[in-house]
Coordinates of C-alpha atoms and ligand atoms in Angstrom, one line a residue:
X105 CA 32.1 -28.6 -71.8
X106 CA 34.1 -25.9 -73.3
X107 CA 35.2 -23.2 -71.2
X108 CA 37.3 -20.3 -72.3
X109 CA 37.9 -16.5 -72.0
X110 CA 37.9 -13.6 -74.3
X111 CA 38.4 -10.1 -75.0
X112 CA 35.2 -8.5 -76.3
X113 CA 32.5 -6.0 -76.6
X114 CA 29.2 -8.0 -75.2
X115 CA 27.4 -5.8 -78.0
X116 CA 29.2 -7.1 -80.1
X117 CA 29.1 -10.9 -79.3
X118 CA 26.7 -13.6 -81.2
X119 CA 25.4 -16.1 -78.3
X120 CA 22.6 -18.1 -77.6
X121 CA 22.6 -16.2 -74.1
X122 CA 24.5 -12.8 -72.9
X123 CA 24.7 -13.4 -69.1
X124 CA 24.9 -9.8 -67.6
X125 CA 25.4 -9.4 -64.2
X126 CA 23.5 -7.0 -61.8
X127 CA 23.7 -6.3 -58.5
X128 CA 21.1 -5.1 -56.4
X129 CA 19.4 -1.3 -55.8
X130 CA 21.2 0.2 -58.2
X131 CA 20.5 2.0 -61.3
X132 CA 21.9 0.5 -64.5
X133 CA 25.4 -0.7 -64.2
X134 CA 28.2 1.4 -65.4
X135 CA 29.3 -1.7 -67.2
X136 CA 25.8 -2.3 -68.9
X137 CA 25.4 0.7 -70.7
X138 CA 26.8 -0.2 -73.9
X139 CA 24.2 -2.8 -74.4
X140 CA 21.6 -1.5 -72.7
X141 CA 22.3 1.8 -75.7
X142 CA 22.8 -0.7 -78.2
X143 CA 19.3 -2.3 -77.3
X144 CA 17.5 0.9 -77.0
X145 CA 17.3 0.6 -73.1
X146 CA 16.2 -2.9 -73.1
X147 CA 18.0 -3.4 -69.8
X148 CA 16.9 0.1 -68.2
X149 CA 13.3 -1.4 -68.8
X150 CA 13.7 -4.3 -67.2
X151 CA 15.3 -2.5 -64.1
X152 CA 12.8 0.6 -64.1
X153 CA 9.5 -1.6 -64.5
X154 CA 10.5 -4.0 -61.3
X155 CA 10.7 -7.0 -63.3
X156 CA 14.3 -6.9 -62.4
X157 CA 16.0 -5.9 -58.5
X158 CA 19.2 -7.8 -58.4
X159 CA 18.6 -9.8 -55.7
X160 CA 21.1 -12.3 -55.5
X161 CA 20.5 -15.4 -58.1
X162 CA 17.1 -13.4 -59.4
X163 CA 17.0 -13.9 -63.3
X164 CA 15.1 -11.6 -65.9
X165 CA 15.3 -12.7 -70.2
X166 CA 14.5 -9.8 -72.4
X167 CA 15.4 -10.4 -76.4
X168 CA 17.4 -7.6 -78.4
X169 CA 15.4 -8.6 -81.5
X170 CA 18.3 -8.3 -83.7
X171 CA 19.7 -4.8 -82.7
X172 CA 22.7 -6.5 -81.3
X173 CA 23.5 -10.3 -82.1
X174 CA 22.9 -12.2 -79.1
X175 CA 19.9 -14.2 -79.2
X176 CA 19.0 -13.2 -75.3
X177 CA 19.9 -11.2 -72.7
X178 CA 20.0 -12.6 -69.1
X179 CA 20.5 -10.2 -66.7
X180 CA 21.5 -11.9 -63.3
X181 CA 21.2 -10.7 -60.0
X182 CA 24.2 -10.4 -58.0
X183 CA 22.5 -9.2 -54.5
X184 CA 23.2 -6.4 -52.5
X185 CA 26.5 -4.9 -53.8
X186 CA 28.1 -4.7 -50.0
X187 CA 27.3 -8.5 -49.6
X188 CA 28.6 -9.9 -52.8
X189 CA 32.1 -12.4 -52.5
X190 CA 32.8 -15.4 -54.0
X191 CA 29.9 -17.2 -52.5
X192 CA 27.2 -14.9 -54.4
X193 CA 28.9 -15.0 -57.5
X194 CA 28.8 -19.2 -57.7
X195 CA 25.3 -18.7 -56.6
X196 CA 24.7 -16.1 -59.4
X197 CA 26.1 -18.1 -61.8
X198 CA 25.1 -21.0 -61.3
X199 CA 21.2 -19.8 -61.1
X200 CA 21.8 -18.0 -64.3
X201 CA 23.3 -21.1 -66.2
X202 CA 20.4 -23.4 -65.3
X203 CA 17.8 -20.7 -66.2
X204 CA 19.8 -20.5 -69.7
X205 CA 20.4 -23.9 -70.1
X206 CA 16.7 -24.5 -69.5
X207 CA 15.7 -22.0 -72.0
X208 CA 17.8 -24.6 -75.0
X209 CA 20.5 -22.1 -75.0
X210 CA 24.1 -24.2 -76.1
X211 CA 26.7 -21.6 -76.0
X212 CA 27.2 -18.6 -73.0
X213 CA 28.7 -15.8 -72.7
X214 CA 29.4 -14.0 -69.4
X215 CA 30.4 -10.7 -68.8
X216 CA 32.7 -10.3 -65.9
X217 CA 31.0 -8.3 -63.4
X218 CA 32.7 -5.1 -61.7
X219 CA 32.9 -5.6 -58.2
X220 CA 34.1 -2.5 -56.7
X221 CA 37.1 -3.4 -53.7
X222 CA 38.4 -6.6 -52.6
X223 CA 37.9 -9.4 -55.0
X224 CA 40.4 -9.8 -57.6
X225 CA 38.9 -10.7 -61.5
X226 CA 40.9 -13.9 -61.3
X227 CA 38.7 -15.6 -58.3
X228 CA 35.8 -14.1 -59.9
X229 CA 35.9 -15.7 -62.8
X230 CA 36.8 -18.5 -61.0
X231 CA 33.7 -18.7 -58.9
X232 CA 31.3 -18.1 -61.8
X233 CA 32.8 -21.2 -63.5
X234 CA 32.5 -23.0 -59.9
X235 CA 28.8 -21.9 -59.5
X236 CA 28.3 -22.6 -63.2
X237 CA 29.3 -26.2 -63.7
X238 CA 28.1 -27.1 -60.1
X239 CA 24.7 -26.3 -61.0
X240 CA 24.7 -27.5 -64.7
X241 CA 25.8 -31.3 -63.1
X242 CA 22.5 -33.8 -63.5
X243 CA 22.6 -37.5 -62.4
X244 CA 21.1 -39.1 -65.6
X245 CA 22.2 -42.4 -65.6
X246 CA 18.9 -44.2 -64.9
X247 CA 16.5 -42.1 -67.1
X248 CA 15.5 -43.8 -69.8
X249 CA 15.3 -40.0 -72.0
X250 CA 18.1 -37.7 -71.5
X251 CA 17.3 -34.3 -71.2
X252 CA 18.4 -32.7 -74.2
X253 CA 19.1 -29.2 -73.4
X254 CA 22.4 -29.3 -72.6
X255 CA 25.0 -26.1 -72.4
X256 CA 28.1 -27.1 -74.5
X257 CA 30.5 -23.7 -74.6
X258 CA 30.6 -21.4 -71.8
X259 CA 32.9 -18.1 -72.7
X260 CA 33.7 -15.4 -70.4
X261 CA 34.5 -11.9 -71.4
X262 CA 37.3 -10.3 -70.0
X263 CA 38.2 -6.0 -70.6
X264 CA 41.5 -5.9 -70.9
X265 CA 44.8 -8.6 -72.4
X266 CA 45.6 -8.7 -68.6
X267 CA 42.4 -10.2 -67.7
X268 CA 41.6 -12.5 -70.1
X269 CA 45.5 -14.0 -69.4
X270 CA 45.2 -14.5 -65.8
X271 CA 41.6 -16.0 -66.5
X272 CA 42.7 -18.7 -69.2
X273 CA 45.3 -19.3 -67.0
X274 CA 43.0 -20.1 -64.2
X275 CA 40.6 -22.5 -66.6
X276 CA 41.8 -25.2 -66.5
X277 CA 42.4 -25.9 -63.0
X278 CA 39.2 -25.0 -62.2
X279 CA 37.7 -27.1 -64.5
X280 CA 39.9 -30.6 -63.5
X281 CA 38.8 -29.2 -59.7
X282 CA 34.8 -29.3 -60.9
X283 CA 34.8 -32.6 -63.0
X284 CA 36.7 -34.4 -60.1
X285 CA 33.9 -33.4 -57.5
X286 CA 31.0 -34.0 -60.4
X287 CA 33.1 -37.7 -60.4
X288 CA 32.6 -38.0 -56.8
X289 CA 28.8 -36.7 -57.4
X290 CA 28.0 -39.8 -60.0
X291 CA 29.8 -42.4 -57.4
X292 CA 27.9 -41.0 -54.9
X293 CA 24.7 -40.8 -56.4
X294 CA 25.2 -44.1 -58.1
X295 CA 22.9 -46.9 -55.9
X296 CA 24.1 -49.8 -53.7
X297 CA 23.6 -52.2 -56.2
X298 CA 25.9 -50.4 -58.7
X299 CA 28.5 -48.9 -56.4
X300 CA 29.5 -52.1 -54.2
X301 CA 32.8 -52.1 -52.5
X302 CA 34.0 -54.1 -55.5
X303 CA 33.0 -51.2 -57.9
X304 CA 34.8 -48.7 -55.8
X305 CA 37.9 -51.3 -56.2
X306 CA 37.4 -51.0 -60.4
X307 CA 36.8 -46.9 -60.3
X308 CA 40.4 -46.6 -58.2
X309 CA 41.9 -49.3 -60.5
X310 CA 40.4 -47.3 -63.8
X311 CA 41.9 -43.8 -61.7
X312 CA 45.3 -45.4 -61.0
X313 CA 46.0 -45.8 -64.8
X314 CA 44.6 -42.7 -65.9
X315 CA 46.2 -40.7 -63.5
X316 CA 49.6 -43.4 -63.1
X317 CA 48.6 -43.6 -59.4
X318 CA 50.3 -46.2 -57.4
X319 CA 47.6 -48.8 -56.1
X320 CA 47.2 -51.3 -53.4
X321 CA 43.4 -53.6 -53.1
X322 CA 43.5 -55.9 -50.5
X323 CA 40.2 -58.4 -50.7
X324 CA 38.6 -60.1 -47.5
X325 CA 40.9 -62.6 -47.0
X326 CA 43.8 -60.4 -46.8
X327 CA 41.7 -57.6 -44.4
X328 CA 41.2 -60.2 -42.3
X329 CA 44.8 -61.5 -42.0
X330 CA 46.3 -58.7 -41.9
X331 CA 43.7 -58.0 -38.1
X332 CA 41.3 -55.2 -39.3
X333 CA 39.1 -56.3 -36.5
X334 CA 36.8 -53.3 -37.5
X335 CA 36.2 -53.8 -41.2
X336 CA 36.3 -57.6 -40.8
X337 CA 33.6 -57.4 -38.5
X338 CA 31.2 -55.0 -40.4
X339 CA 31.9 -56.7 -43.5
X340 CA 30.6 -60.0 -42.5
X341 CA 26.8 -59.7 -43.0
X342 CA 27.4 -59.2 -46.6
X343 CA 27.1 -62.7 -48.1
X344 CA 27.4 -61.3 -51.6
X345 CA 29.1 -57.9 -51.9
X346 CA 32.6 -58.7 -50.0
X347 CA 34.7 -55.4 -48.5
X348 CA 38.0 -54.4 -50.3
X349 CA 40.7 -51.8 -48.6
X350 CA 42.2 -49.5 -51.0
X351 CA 45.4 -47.9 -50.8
X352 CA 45.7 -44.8 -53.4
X353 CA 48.9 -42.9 -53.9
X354 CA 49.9 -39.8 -55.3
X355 CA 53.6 -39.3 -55.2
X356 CA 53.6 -35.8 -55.3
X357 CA 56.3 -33.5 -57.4
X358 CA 59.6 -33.5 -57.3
X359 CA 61.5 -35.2 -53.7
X360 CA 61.1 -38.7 -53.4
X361 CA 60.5 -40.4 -49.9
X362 CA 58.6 -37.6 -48.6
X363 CA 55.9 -38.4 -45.4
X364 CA 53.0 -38.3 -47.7
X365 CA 49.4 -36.5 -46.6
X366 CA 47.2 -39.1 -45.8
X367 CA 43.4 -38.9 -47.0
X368 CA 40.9 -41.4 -45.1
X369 CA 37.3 -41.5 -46.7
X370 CA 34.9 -43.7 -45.3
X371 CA 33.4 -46.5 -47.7
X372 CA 30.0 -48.0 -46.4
X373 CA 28.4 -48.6 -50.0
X374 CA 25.0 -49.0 -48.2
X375 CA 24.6 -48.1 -44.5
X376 CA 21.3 -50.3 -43.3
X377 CA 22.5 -50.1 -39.9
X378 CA 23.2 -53.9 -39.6
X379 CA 21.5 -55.7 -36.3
X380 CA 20.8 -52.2 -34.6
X381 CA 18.7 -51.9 -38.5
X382 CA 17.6 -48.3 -39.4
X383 CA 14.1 -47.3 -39.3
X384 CA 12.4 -47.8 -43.2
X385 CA 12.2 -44.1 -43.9
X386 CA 15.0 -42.5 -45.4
X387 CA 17.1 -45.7 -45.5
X388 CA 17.5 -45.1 -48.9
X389 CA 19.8 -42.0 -48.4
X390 CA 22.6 -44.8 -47.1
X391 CA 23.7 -45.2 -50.0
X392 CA 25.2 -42.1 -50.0
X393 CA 27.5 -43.4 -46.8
X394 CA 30.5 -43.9 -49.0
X395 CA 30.8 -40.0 -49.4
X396 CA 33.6 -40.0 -47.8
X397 CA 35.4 -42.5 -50.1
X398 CA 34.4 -40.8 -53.6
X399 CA 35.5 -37.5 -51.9
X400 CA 39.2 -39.3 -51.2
X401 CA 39.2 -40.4 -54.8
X402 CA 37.9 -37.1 -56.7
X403 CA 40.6 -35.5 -54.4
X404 CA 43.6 -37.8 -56.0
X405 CA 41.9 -37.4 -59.2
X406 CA 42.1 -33.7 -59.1
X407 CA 45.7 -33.2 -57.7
X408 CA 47.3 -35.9 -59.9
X409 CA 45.9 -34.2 -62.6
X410 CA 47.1 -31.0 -61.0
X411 CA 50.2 -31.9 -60.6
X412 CA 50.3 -30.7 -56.9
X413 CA 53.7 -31.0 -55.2
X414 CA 52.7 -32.8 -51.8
X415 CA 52.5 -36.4 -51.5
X416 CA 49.2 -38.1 -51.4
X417 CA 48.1 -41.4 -49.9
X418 CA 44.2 -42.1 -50.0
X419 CA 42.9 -45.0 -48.2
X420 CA 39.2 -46.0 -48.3
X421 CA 37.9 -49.5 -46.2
X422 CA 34.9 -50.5 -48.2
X423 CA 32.3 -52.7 -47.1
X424 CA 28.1 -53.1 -47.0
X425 CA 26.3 -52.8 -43.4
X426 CA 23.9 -55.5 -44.0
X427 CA 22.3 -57.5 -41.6
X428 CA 21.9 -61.3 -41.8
X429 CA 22.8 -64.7 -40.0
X430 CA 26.4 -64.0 -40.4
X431 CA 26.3 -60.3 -39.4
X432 CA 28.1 -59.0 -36.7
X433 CA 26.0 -58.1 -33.2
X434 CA 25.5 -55.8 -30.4
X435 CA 28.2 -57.3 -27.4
X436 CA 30.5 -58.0 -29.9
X437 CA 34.0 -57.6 -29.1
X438 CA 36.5 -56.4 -31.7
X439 CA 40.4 -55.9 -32.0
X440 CA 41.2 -52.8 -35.1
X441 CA 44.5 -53.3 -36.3
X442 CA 46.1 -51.7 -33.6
X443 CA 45.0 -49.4 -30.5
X444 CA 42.2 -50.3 -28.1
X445 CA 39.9 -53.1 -28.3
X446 CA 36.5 -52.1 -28.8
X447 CA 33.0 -53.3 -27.6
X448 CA 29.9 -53.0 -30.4
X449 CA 26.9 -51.1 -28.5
X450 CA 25.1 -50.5 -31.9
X451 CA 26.5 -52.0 -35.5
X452 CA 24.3 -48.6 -36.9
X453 CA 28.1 -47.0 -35.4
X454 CA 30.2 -49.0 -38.1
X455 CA 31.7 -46.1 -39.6
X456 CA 34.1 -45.4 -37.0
X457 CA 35.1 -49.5 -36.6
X458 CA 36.0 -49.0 -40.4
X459 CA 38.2 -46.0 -40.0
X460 CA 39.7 -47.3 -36.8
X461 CA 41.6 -49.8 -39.1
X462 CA 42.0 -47.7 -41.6
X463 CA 43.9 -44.9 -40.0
X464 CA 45.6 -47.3 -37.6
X465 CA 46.8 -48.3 -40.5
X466 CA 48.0 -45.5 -42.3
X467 CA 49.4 -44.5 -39.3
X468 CA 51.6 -47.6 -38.6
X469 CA 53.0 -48.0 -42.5
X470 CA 53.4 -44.7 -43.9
X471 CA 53.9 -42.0 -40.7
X472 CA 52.1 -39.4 -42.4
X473 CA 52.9 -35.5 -41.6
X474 CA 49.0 -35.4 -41.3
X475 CA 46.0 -37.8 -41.6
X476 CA 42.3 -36.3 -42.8
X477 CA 39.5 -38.6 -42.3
X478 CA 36.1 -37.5 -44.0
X479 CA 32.9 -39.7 -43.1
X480 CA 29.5 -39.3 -43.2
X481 CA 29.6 -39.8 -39.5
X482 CA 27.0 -39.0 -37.2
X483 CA 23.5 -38.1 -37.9
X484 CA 23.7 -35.8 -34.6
X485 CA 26.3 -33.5 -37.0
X486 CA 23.2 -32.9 -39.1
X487 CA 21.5 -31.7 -35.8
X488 CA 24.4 -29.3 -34.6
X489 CA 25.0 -27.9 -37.8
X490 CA 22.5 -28.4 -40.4
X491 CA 23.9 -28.6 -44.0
X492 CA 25.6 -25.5 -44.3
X493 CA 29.3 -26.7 -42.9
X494 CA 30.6 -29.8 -41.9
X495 CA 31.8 -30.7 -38.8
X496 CA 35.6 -30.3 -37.9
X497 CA 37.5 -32.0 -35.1
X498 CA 41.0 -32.8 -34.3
X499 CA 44.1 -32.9 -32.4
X500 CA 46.4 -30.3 -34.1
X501 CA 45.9 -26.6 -33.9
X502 CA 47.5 -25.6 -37.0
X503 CA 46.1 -28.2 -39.5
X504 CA 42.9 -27.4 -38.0
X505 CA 43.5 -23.8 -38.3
X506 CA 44.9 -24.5 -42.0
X507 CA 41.4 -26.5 -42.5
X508 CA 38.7 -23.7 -41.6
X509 CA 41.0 -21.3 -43.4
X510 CA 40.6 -23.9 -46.6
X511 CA 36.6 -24.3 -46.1
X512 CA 36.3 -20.3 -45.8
X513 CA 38.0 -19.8 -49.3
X514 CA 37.0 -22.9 -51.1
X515 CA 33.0 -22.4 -50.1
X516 CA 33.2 -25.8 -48.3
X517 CA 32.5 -24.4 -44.9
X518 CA 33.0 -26.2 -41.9
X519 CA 32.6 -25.7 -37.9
X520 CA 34.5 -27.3 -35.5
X521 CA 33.9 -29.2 -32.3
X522 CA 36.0 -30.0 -29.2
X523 CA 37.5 -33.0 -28.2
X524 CA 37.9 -32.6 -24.3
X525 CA 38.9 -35.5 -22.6
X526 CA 36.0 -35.0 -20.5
X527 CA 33.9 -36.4 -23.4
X528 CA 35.5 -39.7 -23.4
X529 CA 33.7 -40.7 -20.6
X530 CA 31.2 -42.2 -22.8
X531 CA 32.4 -44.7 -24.4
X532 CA 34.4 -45.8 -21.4
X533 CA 33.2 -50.1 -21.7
X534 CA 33.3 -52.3 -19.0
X535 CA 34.5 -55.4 -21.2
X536 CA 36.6 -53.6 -23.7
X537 CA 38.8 -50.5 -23.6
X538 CA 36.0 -48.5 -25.0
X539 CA 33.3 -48.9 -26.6
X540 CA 31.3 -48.1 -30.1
X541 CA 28.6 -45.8 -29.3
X542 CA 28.0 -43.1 -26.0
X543 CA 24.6 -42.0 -25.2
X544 CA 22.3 -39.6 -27.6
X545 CA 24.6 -36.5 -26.2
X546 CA 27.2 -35.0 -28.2
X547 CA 27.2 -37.7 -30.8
X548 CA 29.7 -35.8 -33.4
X549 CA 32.2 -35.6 -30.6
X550 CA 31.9 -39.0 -29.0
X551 CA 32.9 -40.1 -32.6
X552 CA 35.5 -38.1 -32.9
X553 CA 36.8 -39.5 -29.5
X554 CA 36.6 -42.8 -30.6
X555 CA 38.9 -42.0 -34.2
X556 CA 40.9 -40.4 -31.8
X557 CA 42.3 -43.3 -30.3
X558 CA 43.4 -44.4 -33.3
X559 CA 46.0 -41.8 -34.8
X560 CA 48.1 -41.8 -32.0
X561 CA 50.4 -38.4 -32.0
X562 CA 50.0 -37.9 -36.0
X563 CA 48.5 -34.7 -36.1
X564 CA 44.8 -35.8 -37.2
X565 CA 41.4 -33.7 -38.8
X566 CA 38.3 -35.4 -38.9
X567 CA 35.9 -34.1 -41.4
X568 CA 32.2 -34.9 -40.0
X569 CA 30.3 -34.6 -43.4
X570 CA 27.0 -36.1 -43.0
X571 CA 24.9 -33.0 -43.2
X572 CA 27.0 -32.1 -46.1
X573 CA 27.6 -34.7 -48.6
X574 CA 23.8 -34.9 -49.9
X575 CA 20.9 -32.5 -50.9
X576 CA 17.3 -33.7 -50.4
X577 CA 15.9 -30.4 -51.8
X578 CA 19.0 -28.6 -53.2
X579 CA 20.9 -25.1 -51.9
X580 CA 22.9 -22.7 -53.1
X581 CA 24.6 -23.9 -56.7
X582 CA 23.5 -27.9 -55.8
X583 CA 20.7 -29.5 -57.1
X584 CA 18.9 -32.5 -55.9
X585 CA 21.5 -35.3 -54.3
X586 CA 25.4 -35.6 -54.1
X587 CA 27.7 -32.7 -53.5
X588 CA 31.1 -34.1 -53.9
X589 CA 32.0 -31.7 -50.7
X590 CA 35.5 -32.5 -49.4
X591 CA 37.0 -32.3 -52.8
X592 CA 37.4 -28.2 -53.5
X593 CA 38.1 -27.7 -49.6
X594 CA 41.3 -30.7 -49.7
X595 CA 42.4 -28.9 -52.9
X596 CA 42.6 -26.3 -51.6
X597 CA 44.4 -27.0 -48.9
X598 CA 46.9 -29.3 -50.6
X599 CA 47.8 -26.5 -53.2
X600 CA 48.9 -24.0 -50.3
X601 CA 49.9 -27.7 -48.2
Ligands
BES172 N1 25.9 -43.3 -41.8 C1 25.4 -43.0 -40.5 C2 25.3 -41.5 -40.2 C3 24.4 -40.7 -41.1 C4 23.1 -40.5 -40.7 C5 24.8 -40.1 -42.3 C6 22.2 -39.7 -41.5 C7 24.0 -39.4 -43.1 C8 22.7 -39.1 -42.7 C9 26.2 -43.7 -39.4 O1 26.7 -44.9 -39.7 C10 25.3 -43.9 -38.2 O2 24.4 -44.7 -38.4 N2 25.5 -43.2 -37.1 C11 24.8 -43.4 -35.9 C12 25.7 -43.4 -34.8 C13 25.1 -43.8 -33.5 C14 24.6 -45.3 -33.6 C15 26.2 -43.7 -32.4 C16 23.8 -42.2 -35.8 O3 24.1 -41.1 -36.3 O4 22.7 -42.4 -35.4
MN173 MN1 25.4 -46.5 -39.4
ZN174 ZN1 27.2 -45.2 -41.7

């Protein structure tokens, strides 16, 4: 895709589709009237007759007929002009794009809208070309035909030298940000008998020289020597597709030797629930449980490619949760490579036996100034807070602080949850030092206890984004299936780290 910005008159401008947009109960925009004169009031008409309100991501066509040389007009609905921010505008946009795209246009052209107050043109333009290329993503790889509309140049239109500066300027970030999640989108979407822990092993190796990351895959035998008791143990009812451990690193600009940021995604390539096995419906969606993982990798993509000056380490246990002969059971006890011993209650709760190792791990051999974990967790997070944030706990103010602040401004919302000590009561074991699962209360937390264990002092965020990572219907600027959330929010926070 071709993104770029100019200075120009939209009356002036030859396009398959003029994207104007409108916001809501108001007469014709002050920044509309050139081409709604120039088109003989085509755009008063479609204000005046109803066809048209504004209301946010609404979309009306009308076609100048050759008075100016656009090929369409899409006026696009902004909502009510107190409400809009950032949010509204990727919404906008990314509702308009689809309805252009779907009408065979190739090439765009936006027109910045005036927003009155606040908002700088910079993240405006910013979000449109968010919304824009979140919405335009499609997972084609299985369909035999490919659709063939396809948008190919997007150009934005900036008033003055000023603007259309800090715009370009902006671009390309933006656009390595967006292809990095849409890269986390395809592994995500991709099914467990493409993306096997193995494959996630070859898309880190492929990364790593692209990017000239720094790369460490340990296979089954090594996990095992080296006493990750928690991905050892998981791994085991795979017979065919065998668990790697990847260690991803971003040296960062500049200093050597720094304490890196450490990036923990969880990496269940299919999530049947072992023993404890998952009722039929809906199983399918496990094979979205390595979310986590492709949101650890877009992220190193992305800031590599950014150049960002903190130092990155990404580390992502991969393995199946199958169960079989050889699979691990209920009773189970395990040891994770360091920190308390653990009792299984339910192998469906593998994800945090995985990360247990994992951020023992990263803990122990590279004493990181902070450790993130993000996992599709906990069903129960999908209860608490439905897929609009995802769930936040940790045990460091500031980063969390630092986090909430990064969701707000990166649209990747999140909520948090307390970690009382109260809480830990339930997964107090009688055999072990703790144990795997709690009861059906507070099931977000009593995961969050459990990773807890395992950071030790190393100020810690766990990202719970099971409501979050996958669409079954589609919201906001995501269609159908994987969201690559994690990635813009991380970003986000690394660039102001
Ligand atoms: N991968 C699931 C969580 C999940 C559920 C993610 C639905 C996305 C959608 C996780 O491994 C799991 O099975 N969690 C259990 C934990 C319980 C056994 C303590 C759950 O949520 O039921
Ligand atoms: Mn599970
Ligand atoms: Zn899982």
């Amino acid at each position: 895709m071709k993104i770029s910005c100019q200075i120009g008159k939209p009356e002036k401008i030859k396009t398959d589709a003029l994207v104007l947009f409108a916001p809501q109960e108001q007469k014709l925009p002050r920044d509309l009237i050139p081409v709604d004169r120039a088109t003989r009031g085509q755009i008063s008409k479609l204000l005046k007759s109803g066809d048209f309100s504004g209301k946010e991501g609404e979309s009306a066509v009308s076609y100048p007929d050759g008075r100016i040389p656009a090929q369409r007009i899409l006026l696009a609905g902004l909502g009510k002009i107190s409400e809009v921010n950032l949010e509204t505008c990727r919404y906008s946009a990314g509702k308009a794009l689809c309805r252009a795209r779907d009408l065979g246009a190739r090439e765009c052209h936006l027109l910045l809208p005036e927003i009155p107050a606040g908002v700088g043109s910079g993240p405006i333009a910013q979000a449109l070309i968010e919304g824009g290329l979140l919405a335009l993503y499609q997972y084609e790889e299985y369909k035999t035909e490919k659709s063939k509309k396809q948008i190919q140049k997007i150009t934005l239109l900036a008033r003055s030298e000023t603007e259309r500066r800090l715009i370009n300027s902006t671009i390309t970030k933006i656009q390595i940000i967006i292809e990095s999640v849409n890269f986390a989108r395809d592994l995500v979407n991709g099914p467990g008998n493409k993306v096997t822990p193995e494959f996630l092993a070859g898309e880190a190796r492929r990364l790593a020289r692209e990017e000239r990351l720094k790369l460490k895959i340990f296979g089954p035998a090594e996990i095992k020597k080296m006493g990750m008791g928690g991905l050892s143990a998981v791994s085991v009812g795979s017979t065919r597709n065998l668990p790697r451990f990847l260690v991803i690193e971003y040296p960062g600009k500049g200093r050597t030797g720094r304490k890196p940021v450490a990036l923990v995604g969880k990496g269940i390539t299919f999530d049947s629930g072992g023993i404890s096995i998952k009722p039929a419906n809906g199983m399918e969606e496990m094979k979205t449980d390595m979310a986590g993982a492709a949101a650890v990798l877009g992220t190193l993509r992305a800031a590599a490619r950014l150049k960002l000056s903190p130092r990155i380490v990404g580390f992502i246990p991969a393995t199946e949760n199958m169960p079989s002969g050889s699979a691990y059971r209920p009773g189970d006890v395990l040891r994770p490579y360091s920190g308390p011993t653990v009792e299984v209650i339910s192998t469906d709760a593998e994800g945090r036996l995985i990360l247990a190792d994992a951020l023992a791990y990263a803990c122990k051999k590279y004493r990181p100034e902070a450790i993130i974990d993000l996992a599709t967790l906990t069903g129960a997070c999908i209860i608490a807070l439905g897929r609009e944030a995802s769930g936040l706990l940790g045990n460091d103010p500031k980063l969390i602080k630092k986090i909430i602040q990064a969701g707000e401004e990166s649209g990747e919302r999140v909520w948090q949850l307390p970690l009382w000590k109260e809480y830990g009561e339930a997964i107090k074991s009688n055999v072990a030092d703790i144990k795997n699962s709690g009861n059906r209360e507070a099931g977000t937390i009593t995961g969050g206890m459990f990773l807890k264990h395992y950071v030790g002092d190393t100020p810690w965020a766990h990202l719970d984004i099971a409501g979050t990572a996958h669409e079954e219907k589609g919201r906001r600027y995501f269609g159908k299936g994987a969201t690559g959330v994690g990635i813009r929010l991380l970003i986000k926070l690394l660039q102001d780290w």
